[in-house]
Each structure stands twice: as structure tokens, then as C-alpha cells.
Coordinates of C-alpha atoms and ligand atoms in Angstrom, one line a residue:
Chain O
M30 CA 0.0 0.1 0.0
I31 CA 1.2 3.5 -1.0
E32 CA 0.3 6.2 1.6
V33 CA 1.0 9.9 0.4
K34 CA 0.2 12.4 3.4
N35 CA 0.0 16.0 3.0
L36 CA 2.8 15.9 0.3
V37 CA 4.3 19.2 -0.9
K38 CA 7.1 19.8 -3.1
V39 CA 8.5 23.4 -4.0
Y40 CA 10.8 24.3 -6.2
S41 CA 12.8 27.5 -5.3
T42 CA 14.4 28.8 -8.3
K43 CA 16.4 32.2 -8.1
K44 CA 13.6 34.4 -9.0
N45 CA 10.4 32.7 -7.8
K46 CA 8.9 29.6 -6.2
V47 CA 7.3 27.0 -8.5
I48 CA 4.9 24.7 -6.6
G49 CA 4.9 21.0 -8.2
V50 CA 2.8 19.3 -5.6
D51 CA 0.3 21.2 -3.6
N52 CA -0.6 19.7 -0.4
V53 CA -1.6 15.9 -1.7
S54 CA -3.0 13.2 0.1
L55 CA -4.0 9.8 -1.1
T56 CA -3.9 6.0 -0.7
I57 CA -3.2 3.6 -3.4
K58 CA -4.2 0.0 -2.6
N59 CA -2.1 -3.1 -3.2
G60 CA -2.5 -4.6 -6.6
E61 CA -4.3 -1.8 -8.2
I62 CA -3.5 0.1 -11.3
F63 CA -3.8 3.8 -10.4
G64 CA -3.8 6.3 -12.9
I65 CA -2.9 10.1 -12.6
V66 CA -3.9 12.5 -15.2
G67 CA -3.9 15.9 -15.7
Y68 CA -2.5 18.6 -18.5
S69 CA 1.2 19.0 -18.7
G70 CA 2.5 21.1 -15.9
A71 CA -0.1 19.7 -13.6
G72 CA 2.5 18.0 -11.3
K73 CA 2.0 14.5 -12.2
S74 CA 5.8 13.8 -12.8
T75 CA 6.5 15.6 -9.5
L76 CA 4.3 13.5 -7.5
L77 CA 5.2 10.3 -9.0
R78 CA 9.0 11.0 -8.6
C79 CA 8.3 11.7 -5.0
L80 CA 7.0 8.2 -4.6
N81 CA 10.6 6.8 -5.1
L82 CA 12.0 10.0 -3.6
L83 CA 13.9 10.9 -7.0
E84 CA 12.4 14.2 -5.8
R85 CA 12.6 14.5 -2.2
P86 CA 9.4 16.1 -1.0
T87 CA 9.5 19.5 0.8
S88 CA 7.3 18.4 3.3
G89 CA 4.8 15.5 3.9
Q90 CA 5.1 11.7 4.0
V91 CA 5.5 8.7 1.4
I92 CA 4.6 5.7 3.2
I93 CA 5.0 2.4 1.1
D94 CA 4.1 -1.0 3.0
G95 CA 4.4 0.7 6.2
V96 CA 7.9 2.3 5.7
D97 CA 8.3 6.1 5.7
L98 CA 10.6 6.6 2.9
T99 CA 11.4 10.2 3.9
T100 CA 12.8 8.8 7.1
L101 CA 15.4 6.4 5.7
N102 CA 19.1 7.0 5.2
K103 CA 20.9 6.7 2.0
K104 CA 21.6 3.1 2.1
E105 CA 18.1 2.0 3.5
L106 CA 16.5 4.2 0.6
R107 CA 18.5 2.2 -2.0
Q108 CA 17.4 -1.0 -0.4
A109 CA 13.8 0.4 -0.9
R110 CA 14.1 1.7 -4.3
L111 CA 14.9 -2.0 -5.3
K112 CA 11.7 -3.0 -4.7
I113 CA 10.2 0.3 -6.4
G114 CA 10.5 -0.4 -10.2
M115 CA 10.2 2.6 -12.5
I116 CA 10.0 3.1 -16.5
F117 CA 10.1 6.4 -18.2
Q118 CA 8.6 8.1 -21.4
H119 CA 12.1 8.0 -22.8
F120 CA 13.1 4.7 -21.6
H121 CA 16.4 5.9 -20.4
L122 CA 18.7 3.0 -21.3
V123 CA 22.3 2.8 -21.2
S124 CA 23.1 3.2 -24.9
S125 CA 26.5 1.8 -24.1
K126 CA 25.2 -1.4 -22.9
T127 CA 23.4 -4.5 -24.4
V128 CA 19.9 -5.1 -23.5
F129 CA 21.1 -8.0 -21.0
E130 CA 23.6 -5.5 -19.5
N131 CA 20.9 -2.9 -19.2
V132 CA 18.5 -5.3 -17.4
A133 CA 21.6 -6.9 -15.5
F134 CA 22.6 -3.6 -14.1
A135 CA 19.3 -3.7 -11.7
L136 CA 20.3 -7.0 -10.5
K137 CA 24.0 -6.0 -9.7
A138 CA 22.6 -3.0 -7.6
A139 CA 20.8 -5.8 -5.5
K140 CA 24.2 -7.7 -5.5
K141 CA 23.0 -10.7 -7.0
S142 CA 25.7 -13.4 -7.8
K143 CA 26.7 -13.8 -11.8
D144 CA 24.7 -17.0 -12.3
E145 CA 21.5 -15.7 -10.6
I146 CA 21.7 -12.4 -13.0
E147 CA 22.3 -14.8 -15.9
K148 CA 19.0 -16.7 -15.2
R149 CA 17.0 -14.0 -14.1
V150 CA 17.6 -11.7 -17.0
N151 CA 16.9 -14.6 -19.4
E152 CA 13.6 -14.8 -17.6
L153 CA 12.8 -11.2 -17.7
L154 CA 13.5 -10.8 -21.1
E155 CA 11.6 -13.9 -22.1
M156 CA 8.7 -12.6 -20.1
V157 CA 8.7 -9.2 -22.0
G158 CA 9.3 -11.2 -25.3
L159 CA 12.8 -9.9 -26.0
S160 CA 14.8 -13.2 -25.6
D161 CA 16.2 -12.9 -29.1
K162 CA 17.3 -9.2 -28.4
R163 CA 19.5 -10.2 -25.6
D164 CA 22.7 -8.7 -27.5
A165 CA 21.2 -5.8 -29.2
Y166 CA 22.3 -2.3 -28.3
P167 CA 19.1 0.2 -27.5
S168 CA 19.8 2.0 -30.9
Q169 CA 19.1 -1.3 -32.6
L170 CA 15.5 -1.5 -31.0
S171 CA 12.1 0.0 -31.8
G172 CA 10.3 2.1 -29.4
G173 CA 8.2 -0.4 -28.1
Q174 CA 11.0 -2.8 -27.6
K175 CA 13.0 0.0 -25.7
Q176 CA 10.2 0.2 -23.2
R177 CA 10.1 -3.4 -22.9
V178 CA 13.6 -3.7 -21.7
G179 CA 12.9 -0.7 -19.3
I180 CA 10.0 -2.8 -18.1
A181 CA 12.4 -6.0 -17.8
R182 CA 14.8 -3.6 -15.5
A183 CA 12.2 -2.0 -13.5
L184 CA 10.8 -5.7 -12.7
A185 CA 14.3 -7.2 -12.2
N186 CA 14.4 -7.2 -8.2
E187 CA 10.8 -8.5 -8.3
P188 CA 9.1 -5.1 -7.0
T189 CA 6.0 -4.5 -5.2
V190 CA 5.2 -1.2 -6.9
L191 CA 6.1 -0.2 -10.4
L192 CA 5.8 3.5 -11.5
C193 CA 5.2 4.7 -14.8
D194 CA 5.8 8.0 -16.0
E195 CA 4.1 8.7 -19.5
A196 CA 5.2 5.2 -20.3
T197 CA 3.5 5.2 -23.5
S198 CA 3.5 8.8 -24.5
A199 CA 6.5 8.3 -27.1
L200 CA 4.9 5.1 -28.7
D201 CA 2.4 4.7 -31.6
P202 CA -1.1 3.7 -30.7
S203 CA -0.7 0.1 -31.8
T204 CA 2.7 -0.3 -29.6
T205 CA 0.8 1.5 -26.8
K206 CA -1.7 -1.0 -26.7
S207 CA 0.8 -3.9 -26.6
I208 CA 2.7 -2.3 -23.8
L209 CA -0.3 -1.4 -21.7
A210 CA -1.7 -5.1 -22.3
L211 CA 2.0 -5.8 -20.8
L212 CA 1.8 -3.9 -17.8
K213 CA -1.9 -5.4 -17.2
K214 CA -0.5 -8.8 -17.3
I215 CA 2.2 -7.8 -14.9
N216 CA -0.3 -6.5 -12.7
R217 CA -2.7 -9.5 -12.8
E218 CA 0.0 -12.1 -12.7
L219 CA 2.6 -10.8 -10.6
G220 CA 0.3 -8.8 -8.3
I221 CA 2.6 -5.6 -8.6
T222 CA 1.1 -2.4 -7.8
I223 CA 0.9 0.1 -10.6
V224 CA 1.0 3.8 -10.5
L225 CA 1.0 5.2 -14.0
I226 CA 0.7 9.0 -14.9
T227 CA -0.3 10.0 -18.4
H228 CA -2.2 13.0 -20.2
E229 CA -4.0 10.4 -22.7
M230 CA -7.3 9.4 -21.2
E231 CA -7.4 6.1 -23.6
V232 CA -4.6 5.0 -21.6
V233 CA -6.6 5.3 -18.2
K234 CA -9.6 3.9 -19.8
D235 CA -7.9 1.0 -20.9
I236 CA -6.3 -0.3 -17.7
C237 CA -6.6 1.7 -14.5
D238 CA -8.7 0.7 -11.8
R239 CA -8.9 4.2 -10.2
I240 CA -7.3 7.7 -11.0
A241 CA -6.8 10.8 -9.8
V242 CA -7.2 14.0 -11.8
M243 CA -4.6 16.8 -11.2
Q244 CA -4.6 20.4 -11.8
D245 CA -2.1 23.1 -10.4
G246 CA -0.4 20.5 -8.0
K247 CA -3.4 19.3 -6.4
V248 CA -5.5 16.3 -7.1
I249 CA -9.0 17.6 -8.0
E250 CA -10.9 14.4 -8.4
L251 CA -10.2 10.8 -7.5
G252 CA -12.3 7.7 -8.1
T253 CA -12.8 4.6 -10.1
V254 CA -12.3 4.9 -13.5
Y255 CA -16.1 4.0 -14.4
D256 CA -17.4 6.5 -11.7
I257 CA -15.2 9.4 -13.2
F258 CA -16.0 8.6 -16.7
T259 CA -19.7 8.2 -15.8
N260 CA -20.3 11.0 -13.3
P261 CA -17.2 13.4 -13.7
K262 CA -17.6 16.4 -11.2
E263 CA -14.9 18.7 -12.1
E264 CA -14.9 20.7 -15.5
L265 CA -11.3 19.6 -16.2
T266 CA -12.4 16.2 -15.6
K267 CA -15.1 16.5 -18.1
S268 CA -13.1 18.1 -20.5
F269 CA -10.8 15.0 -20.2
I270 CA -13.5 12.3 -20.6
N271 CA -14.9 14.3 -23.5
S272 CA -11.4 13.6 -25.2
V273 CA -12.4 9.9 -25.3
L274 CA -16.3 9.8 -25.4
Q275 CA -17.3 12.9 -27.1
F276 CA -17.9 13.1 -31.1
D277 CA -18.4 16.0 -32.8
L278 CA -21.4 15.7 -35.0
P279 CA -20.6 16.8 -38.6
D280 CA -21.7 20.4 -39.2
H281 CA -24.0 19.7 -42.1
L282 CA -26.0 17.5 -39.8
L283 CA -26.5 20.0 -37.1
K284 CA -27.6 22.6 -39.7
K285 CA -30.2 20.4 -41.4
R286 CA -31.7 19.1 -38.1
T287 CA -35.2 20.5 -37.2
G288 CA -35.9 18.6 -34.1
T289 CA -34.2 18.5 -30.8
I290 CA -31.0 16.9 -30.5
V291 CA -30.0 14.9 -27.1
K292 CA -27.2 13.0 -26.0
I293 CA -28.2 10.0 -23.8
Q294 CA -25.7 8.3 -21.7
F295 CA -26.4 4.5 -20.6
K296 CA -24.6 3.4 -17.7
G297 CA -23.9 -0.4 -16.5
E298 CA -27.0 -2.5 -16.6
I299 CA -29.2 0.1 -18.0
A300 CA -27.3 -0.1 -21.2
E301 CA -28.9 -3.4 -21.6
E302 CA -32.7 -2.1 -20.9
A303 CA -34.9 -0.9 -24.1
I304 CA -35.3 2.6 -22.6
V305 CA -35.3 4.3 -25.9
S306 CA -38.0 1.8 -27.6
D307 CA -40.0 2.4 -24.5
M308 CA -39.7 6.3 -24.7
L309 CA -40.7 5.8 -28.4
Q310 CA -43.7 3.8 -27.9
T311 CA -44.9 6.0 -25.0
F312 CA -44.5 9.5 -26.2
K313 CA -45.5 10.7 -29.8
V314 CA -42.2 11.7 -30.8
K315 CA -39.7 10.4 -33.8
G316 CA -36.3 9.6 -32.8
N317 CA -33.5 9.4 -35.3
I318 CA -30.1 8.1 -34.0
L319 CA -27.6 10.4 -35.2
H320 CA -24.2 8.7 -33.6
G321 CA -23.8 6.0 -31.0
K322 CA -21.3 3.9 -29.3
I323 CA -20.6 1.7 -26.5
E324 CA -17.5 1.9 -24.6
Y325 CA -16.2 -0.8 -22.2
I326 CA -14.5 0.8 -19.3
Q327 CA -13.4 -1.7 -16.5
D328 CA -15.3 -4.3 -18.5
M329 CA -18.8 -2.4 -18.1
P330 CA -20.5 -0.9 -20.6
L331 CA -21.2 2.8 -21.2
G332 CA -23.6 3.6 -24.4
I333 CA -23.7 7.2 -25.7
F334 CA -26.2 8.0 -28.4
V335 CA -27.1 11.2 -29.8
M336 CA -30.6 11.4 -31.2
E337 CA -32.7 13.9 -32.7
L338 CA -36.3 14.1 -31.5
T339 CA -39.1 15.5 -33.6
G340 CA -42.8 15.8 -32.8
D341 CA -44.8 18.0 -30.6
P342 CA -42.6 20.2 -28.4
D343 CA -44.5 19.3 -25.2
E344 CA -44.3 15.6 -26.0
I345 CA -40.6 16.0 -26.7
Q346 CA -40.3 17.6 -23.4
R347 CA -42.1 14.6 -21.5
A348 CA -40.0 12.2 -23.6
I349 CA -36.8 14.1 -22.3
D350 CA -38.0 14.0 -18.9
Y351 CA -38.7 10.3 -19.0
I352 CA -35.2 9.5 -20.3
S353 CA -33.5 11.5 -17.8
L354 CA -35.4 10.0 -15.0
R355 CA -34.6 6.6 -16.3
T356 CA -30.7 7.0 -17.4
N357 CA -29.9 9.9 -15.2
G358 CA -27.6 10.9 -18.1
L359 CA -29.4 13.1 -20.8
E360 CA -27.9 16.4 -22.5
V361 CA -29.8 18.4 -24.7
I362 CA -27.3 19.5 -27.2
A363 CA -29.4 21.8 -29.3
S364 CA -33.2 22.9 -29.1
A365 CA -35.7 22.5 -32.0
A366 CA -35.1 25.0 -34.5
Chain N
M18 CA 74.7 20.9 -47.9
L19 CA 71.0 20.6 -46.9
L20 CA 71.1 16.6 -46.6
D21 CA 74.4 17.0 -44.5
S22 CA 73.1 19.1 -42.1
L23 CA 70.1 16.9 -41.8
M24 CA 72.2 13.8 -41.3
N25 CA 74.0 15.6 -38.5
L26 CA 70.8 16.5 -37.0
I27 CA 69.6 13.0 -36.5
P28 CA 71.0 12.1 -33.2
E29 CA 69.8 15.4 -31.7
L30 CA 66.1 14.9 -33.5
N31 CA 66.1 11.2 -32.2
K32 CA 67.0 12.2 -28.6
A33 CA 64.3 15.3 -28.6
F34 CA 61.6 13.0 -30.2
L35 CA 62.1 10.4 -27.4
E36 CA 62.1 13.5 -24.9
T37 CA 58.8 14.6 -26.1
L38 CA 57.3 11.1 -26.0
Y39 CA 58.7 10.7 -22.4
M40 CA 57.2 13.9 -21.1
V41 CA 53.6 13.4 -22.7
A42 CA 53.5 10.1 -21.5
I43 CA 54.3 10.8 -18.1
S44 CA 52.1 13.9 -17.9
L45 CA 49.2 12.0 -19.9
S46 CA 49.3 9.5 -17.6
V47 CA 49.2 11.6 -14.3
A48 CA 46.4 13.7 -16.0
I49 CA 44.4 10.7 -16.8
I50 CA 44.8 9.2 -13.2
A51 CA 44.4 12.3 -11.5
G52 CA 42.1 14.2 -14.0
L53 CA 39.5 11.4 -14.5
P54 CA 38.2 11.1 -10.9
L55 CA 38.5 14.9 -10.6
G56 CA 36.2 15.3 -13.5
I57 CA 33.8 12.8 -12.1
L58 CA 33.7 14.6 -8.8
L59 CA 33.1 18.0 -10.6
F60 CA 30.3 16.4 -12.2
V61 CA 28.5 14.3 -9.5
T62 CA 28.6 16.6 -7.0
D63 CA 27.0 19.3 -9.2
R64 CA 23.3 20.3 -8.2
G65 CA 20.8 17.6 -8.7
L66 CA 22.9 14.8 -9.1
F67 CA 23.4 11.9 -6.9
L68 CA 26.4 13.2 -5.0
E69 CA 25.2 16.7 -5.0
N70 CA 27.7 18.7 -2.7
T71 CA 28.0 22.5 -3.4
T72 CA 31.2 22.9 -0.9
V73 CA 33.1 20.2 -2.6
K74 CA 31.9 21.3 -6.2
S75 CA 32.9 25.0 -5.7
I76 CA 36.2 24.2 -3.9
L77 CA 37.2 22.0 -6.5
G78 CA 35.8 24.2 -9.4
F79 CA 37.7 27.1 -8.0
V80 CA 41.0 25.3 -7.9
V81 CA 40.6 24.0 -11.4
N82 CA 39.9 27.3 -12.9
M83 CA 42.8 28.7 -10.9
I84 CA 45.6 26.6 -12.4
R85 CA 43.8 26.7 -15.7
S86 CA 44.0 30.6 -15.6
I87 CA 47.7 30.8 -15.0
P88 CA 49.8 31.0 -18.2
F89 CA 51.9 27.8 -18.7
V90 CA 55.4 29.5 -18.7
I91 CA 54.5 31.0 -15.2
L92 CA 53.3 27.8 -13.9
L93 CA 56.6 26.1 -15.4
V94 CA 58.7 28.4 -13.3
G95 CA 56.3 28.8 -10.4
L96 CA 56.3 25.1 -9.8
L97 CA 60.0 24.6 -9.5
P98 CA 60.1 23.9 -5.7
L99 CA 57.2 21.5 -6.1
T100 CA 59.2 20.0 -8.9
K101 CA 62.3 19.8 -6.6
L102 CA 60.5 18.2 -4.2
I103 CA 59.2 15.5 -6.3
T104 CA 62.1 14.8 -8.4
G105 CA 64.9 16.0 -6.8
T106 CA 66.0 18.4 -9.8
T107 CA 64.6 21.5 -11.7
I108 CA 65.9 20.7 -15.0
G109 CA 65.5 17.9 -17.5
P110 CA 62.2 16.2 -19.2
T111 CA 61.2 14.5 -15.8
A112 CA 61.4 17.7 -14.0
A113 CA 59.3 19.4 -16.9
S114 CA 57.0 16.5 -16.7
V115 CA 55.7 17.6 -13.2
S116 CA 54.5 21.2 -14.3
L117 CA 53.1 19.6 -17.6
S118 CA 51.0 17.1 -15.1
V119 CA 49.9 20.0 -13.1
A120 CA 48.6 21.9 -16.2
A121 CA 47.0 18.8 -17.6
I122 CA 44.9 17.5 -14.8
P123 CA 42.5 20.3 -14.5
F124 CA 42.3 20.7 -18.6
F125 CA 41.5 17.2 -18.5
A126 CA 39.2 17.2 -15.6
R127 CA 37.0 19.6 -17.4
I128 CA 36.8 17.7 -20.8
V129 CA 35.7 14.8 -18.3
E130 CA 33.2 17.0 -16.7
T131 CA 31.8 18.3 -20.0
S132 CA 31.6 14.7 -21.6
L133 CA 29.6 13.4 -18.7
R134 CA 27.6 16.4 -18.8
E135 CA 26.3 15.2 -22.5
I136 CA 24.7 12.2 -20.8
D137 CA 21.1 12.3 -20.7
K138 CA 20.1 13.1 -16.9
G139 CA 17.3 10.5 -17.3
V140 CA 19.5 7.8 -17.8
I141 CA 21.3 8.6 -14.7
E142 CA 18.2 8.8 -12.9
A143 CA 16.8 5.7 -13.9
A144 CA 20.0 4.1 -12.4
V145 CA 19.3 6.2 -9.3
A146 CA 15.5 4.6 -9.5
V147 CA 17.1 1.1 -9.7
G148 CA 18.8 1.7 -6.4
A149 CA 22.2 1.5 -7.5
T150 CA 25.2 2.7 -5.6
P151 CA 27.0 5.9 -6.5
W152 CA 30.0 3.8 -7.5
M153 CA 28.0 1.6 -9.6
I154 CA 26.4 4.6 -11.3
I155 CA 30.0 6.0 -12.2
K156 CA 31.3 2.7 -13.3
D157 CA 28.4 1.1 -15.1
V158 CA 26.5 4.4 -16.6
L159 CA 28.7 7.6 -16.5
L160 CA 31.8 6.0 -17.7
P161 CA 30.7 3.8 -20.4
E162 CA 28.2 6.3 -21.5
A163 CA 31.0 9.3 -21.6
R164 CA 33.7 6.8 -23.3
P165 CA 33.7 8.3 -26.8
G166 CA 34.0 11.9 -25.1
I167 CA 36.7 10.8 -22.6
V168 CA 38.8 9.1 -25.8
H169 CA 38.3 12.6 -27.6
G170 CA 39.5 14.4 -24.5
I171 CA 42.7 12.3 -24.2
T172 CA 43.5 12.9 -27.8
I173 CA 43.1 16.7 -27.2
T174 CA 45.0 16.6 -24.2
T175 CA 47.8 14.7 -25.6
I176 CA 48.0 17.4 -28.4
S177 CA 48.3 20.1 -26.1
L178 CA 50.7 18.4 -24.0
V179 CA 53.0 17.9 -27.1
V180 CA 52.5 21.6 -27.9
Y181 CA 53.1 22.8 -24.2
S182 CA 56.1 20.4 -23.8
A183 CA 57.7 22.7 -26.4
M184 CA 58.0 25.3 -23.5
A185 CA 59.5 23.0 -21.4
G186 CA 63.0 23.8 -22.7
I187 CA 63.0 26.7 -20.3
V188 CA 63.8 24.3 -17.7
G189 CA 65.9 22.4 -19.9
G190 CA 63.3 19.9 -20.6
G191 CA 64.3 19.3 -24.1
G192 CA 62.1 17.7 -26.8
I193 CA 61.3 18.4 -30.2
G194 CA 59.5 21.5 -29.6
D195 CA 62.4 22.8 -27.6
L196 CA 64.8 22.1 -30.6
A197 CA 63.0 24.1 -32.5
I198 CA 63.0 27.0 -30.5
R199 CA 66.7 26.8 -29.4
F200 CA 68.0 25.9 -33.3
G201 CA 65.3 27.6 -35.5
Y202 CA 64.0 30.7 -33.2
Y203 CA 67.4 31.6 -31.7
R204 CA 69.8 30.3 -34.2
Y205 CA 68.0 31.1 -37.2
D206 CA 68.4 27.6 -38.6
D207 CA 65.6 27.1 -40.9
T208 CA 66.5 23.6 -41.5
V209 CA 66.0 22.6 -38.0
M210 CA 62.9 24.7 -37.4
I211 CA 61.0 23.6 -40.5
T212 CA 62.0 19.9 -39.9
T213 CA 61.1 20.1 -36.4
I214 CA 57.7 21.6 -37.2
V215 CA 57.0 19.3 -39.9
I216 CA 57.8 16.5 -37.2
L217 CA 55.2 18.0 -34.8
I218 CA 52.9 18.4 -37.2
C219 CA 53.1 14.8 -38.5
L220 CA 53.0 13.9 -34.6
V221 CA 49.8 15.7 -34.1
Q222 CA 47.9 14.5 -37.1
I223 CA 48.8 11.0 -36.1
I224 CA 47.7 11.4 -32.6
Q225 CA 44.2 12.9 -33.9
F226 CA 43.8 10.0 -36.3
A227 CA 44.4 7.5 -33.7
G228 CA 42.0 9.3 -31.2
D229 CA 39.1 9.5 -33.4
R230 CA 39.6 5.7 -34.8
I231 CA 39.8 4.7 -31.3
A232 CA 36.6 6.9 -30.2
R233 CA 34.7 5.6 -32.8
L234 CA 35.7 1.8 -31.7
V235 CA 34.7 2.5 -28.1
D236 CA 31.2 4.2 -29.4
K237 CA 28.6 1.5 -29.2
R238 CA 25.5 4.0 -29.5
Ligands
ADP409 N1 13.0 20.8 -11.5 C1 12.3 21.6 -11.5 N2 12.8 22.8 -11.1 C2 11.6 23.9 -11.1 N3 10.3 23.7 -11.3 C3 10.1 22.3 -11.8 C4 11.0 21.3 -11.8 N4 10.3 20.2 -12.2 C5 8.9 20.6 -12.4 N5 8.7 21.7 -12.2 C6 7.5 22.6 -12.3 O1 6.6 22.0 -11.5 C7 5.4 21.7 -12.2 C8 5.0 20.3 -12.4 O2 5.7 19.8 -13.2 P1 5.5 18.3 -13.5 O3 5.6 17.4 -12.1 O4 6.8 17.8 -14.6 O5 4.4 18.3 -14.2 P2 3.6 17.0 -15.6 O6 4.5 16.0 -15.2 O7 2.1 16.9 -14.8 O8 3.7 17.8 -16.7 C9 5.5 22.7 -13.3 O9 5.1 24.2 -13.0 C10 7.1 22.7 -13.6 O10 7.4 23.7 -14.2
MG410 MG1 5.5 14.8 -16.8

């Protein structure tokens, strides 16, 4: 378990003070994949880097599995870091060393014997699917392969926690998918707690259990991914979610419309109920679906439909009220022209 | 006539050439042995690095800058007492090697520091995050990553030493440069001067060529 208590990180430059993390407290449970999202400069990296004390907090505590890292001496901190893996956006591999040597480095840090290192590195490379690249240099690898080496290095000493700083941001979409799948596998099979930061909501949607949304160094919203996606509270959170769930209707459709355009969101089980057909039978309105999709977040369905309702305005209003009541997720995008 | 005077020169040239090699070899060895750790120290004690130490950094930085700002001729004469203490004499190539070494250490240290600075900070940070000791980071990350830069630094230092050793004549150091100055500059002997200069040019070219080749060989990136 990772407990962050009243964490503050202030950068003092000659001219002024910049607040990186502003009094953040949160708890990350064992075995979960915890995402931290926010725009650039929100303080995500700073917060993450405080978790293994790459950045020493100005004040506050970081407690991992009951040990307050801020109280450790240098040697104890090195020991603690063996159990906290970290991967980076730009991989940060040693370019003059082979894949094998890069991974072996982490094991050397743990003072493992030559034989143990040999065995463990081969194991790790097998796990990340890079056995055939053992003697290659980083410059001979693709981005995805480099990140796999980074992951092997991070997992070398069987850590309990894996910190990921924008681990997929430098990768193309299909490589991102494969790295995320690998992270998920690591989480499920090895039970490693993963903390990942990203500015891409897609990443969060794909693998996180819970997320924290950061702005100006503060955590402004925190919850399960499904709750945040279906019921965001803060404006910033909404804008992030829209980047995944929103679809812009083509202008010509909006121009041609004569009725009222509504966006209806179906969460969880109700996605399987026949609400729309009930509505169309009950009220004298016509419904025309302009757009629709179902996303699966943490394996739960979230359906979003955009409909144009035409007919008697009063009837439309009643239909809207009916759907609002049953779905709790209706938004009028444009009223009848 | 020209050939004759050249033939007469051969023993003198031979001796001078060996003296130059001797002085350069000694001072280069000292520069590497002392300058490499010094350069590493200058780097790792810098702000934000894993052995950050402002006091050590500023003291070392000051000393290095001080030595580097003294003109070599002054250093050569000023260090005579130290030379006497170390070598028991103040003349000859061994004596000259002392001042050459003292000048070369901070020179090479700064080059090492600069090569280390080129390393992506993230790579160093990744090593810290892994739980590595400072010594491991230096040995397994910093030095391998900076190897091509350090080899270039050795090349530059060697060439500078060849050139500076010419001034060693002031303390009777000998060497090719000294020969050029003694015969060519003071006695207006063009043959000697041109011959020695040609030798120096060839020497510098060879060093540069060899240095570049080695740097490419050790560059695994
Ligand atoms: N080493 C540093 N020195 C000074 N300011 C910094 C440093 N690192 C980060 N900051 C500042 O802290 C804030 C948060 O940065 P960061 O954690 O990198 O954000 P994010 O990862 O969310 O993009 C920014 O305003 C940034 O400029
Ligand atoms: Mg960042």
C-alpha cells in the first residue's frame, strides 16, 4: 500500500517559487492500477517522482508498505528502491550497454551473483518477449522494444510497485496497446501495484482501476475509472473524458436538423434495457439516431447515443424528462429550431 | 649541404623526439589518473546529481579554474620548488613533466566533466531509481556512456601536451619543440626549424587520427 500524506513539493529557483505538488494526500491499494491524469505541468511527474524519492518532498510523507521513505538514510533508501520499479517516457536505457547488460544492472544493484543474474535476466527477457534481442544495443531497438527492456529492468528485483511516467506517450497507438497489455499482465500475474501517469485518457480507460485528476499540483478528483467516466464532477475531468467519449457531429447534420438533439448516456446494466424503444412507444415523438457507441470501461458498458427528437414540443419535453429519469444521463445539445 | 645538415641533426632529433614522448607519456598518465576522478567529482557533486555537494563542487571548481588561468610558462617556473621536491631536480624532461602534469590535470578534468554532462540526465536518474550505489552508477553508467567523449578528451590533452612540452626548454626539458626554439628561433637555422615543425605536425596528425579511430571503436551507440 502506498500512502501519500500532505505531500508538498516546492521548487525554489532564483527568481521565484514553483509549486510542483500542493498538499496531496492519497492512498493507493495493493495490486491496483492507479492512474494520475492531468495536463502538462499539473504536477503528475513531480508527484510520481516523490514516490521513490527521486524528488525529495518539501514536506509530507510517502509511506510504502508501512515504511516512511522520507525517514530512510541513503543506504536504506537504495534498498527500498530495489522494490520500486520505474519506467519512463523516453526509456532511459544505457546506450553503451546491451539489452542484457541494461537489465543486469538492476540485479547488480541488488548484489546478485553472476549465475543468478544470468538466469533472472533471461527469465525477464522471456517475459517481455525480447529473448532474441539479448545482445542488441538500445539504438537497434524500436520504441516499444526499448520500453520492454525498461520494464524488464524495472521488474528485475521483483518490486511490489511499478511507477510509470508517461510510459506510452512516445509510442504509436498499436505499440501503446501492446505495452499496456503487458503492464496489465504484470499487474494481474505478479500482483504488482502500478502507478501510472498520463495525459492520454485512452490509457486510463484501458487499464486503470482508479484515477486521480490533477491540476495546479492538487488532486481535484479521485475515484474508480467507471465512476469518473460516467459521473465526472470537475470541469477539467469532463474535458478529459470528452476527449475519449465525445464525438463531434458533422456540421451539415446540425444545420439540417429540425428537431431537438439530445445526448443520452447509458451506464452499466441500464445499457441493456430498452429505454429508447419504451420512450418511442410511450410518447408521440420520432427518434432518429445520429450517432452512437458503446465503450467498455473496466469491462462495464457505457453507451452513448445522440438522437434527434421530432414532434410536438411538449411531447418532446416529456420524452426528455422520461429518459432523464431512467438514465440520469441526458443532455440537450440543441433545442428544436 | 641541406642533406648533410639534416644527417647531422638525426641524433639530436632522435633524442628530442624521445624526450617529447617521455614528457607527454608521463604527464598524460598523471592527467588521466588524477583528472578522470577529478572530472567525475566535478560532475557528480553538481546540483541535482546523486552526490550533490555544493561545498566540494565550488572548492574543486575554484582550484581547477585557478590553475587553468595561469599561463603555462609562469606555472612552469612557479612550480620549480614542487618539482624539486618530487623529482629532486629542476631541469630535464622529468622535471618538466611535473608542471606539464599539473597543467594537464584540470584541463583533462574539465573535458571529462563536459563529456559527462552530455549524458541524458534521465539515464542517470533511471540508475538511481533502480537502487544503484554511486560507485555502480559511475562505473556502469557514466563512464561507458561518456567513453567516446573521454577518448576525444585524451586526444585533445595529448596534443596540447605535445605543444606545451615545447616550452619545457625553459627548464631544460628538451624535446622537439625545444629543439625548434633553440635552433630555429634563436639561431635562425631554418632547416632545423622546418624539420621539427614538420615532425610536430605529423605527430599531431597521427595522434588525432588514432584518437578518432579509437573513439569510434568504443562508441557503441
Ligand atoms: N526541477 C524543476 N525545477 C523547477 N520547477 C519544476 C521542476 N520540475 C517541475 N517543475 C515545475 O513543477 C510543475 C509540475 O511539473 P511536472 O510535475 O513535470 O508536471 P507534469 O508531469 O504534470 O507535466 C511545473 O510547473 C513545472 O514547471
Ligand atoms: Mg510529466
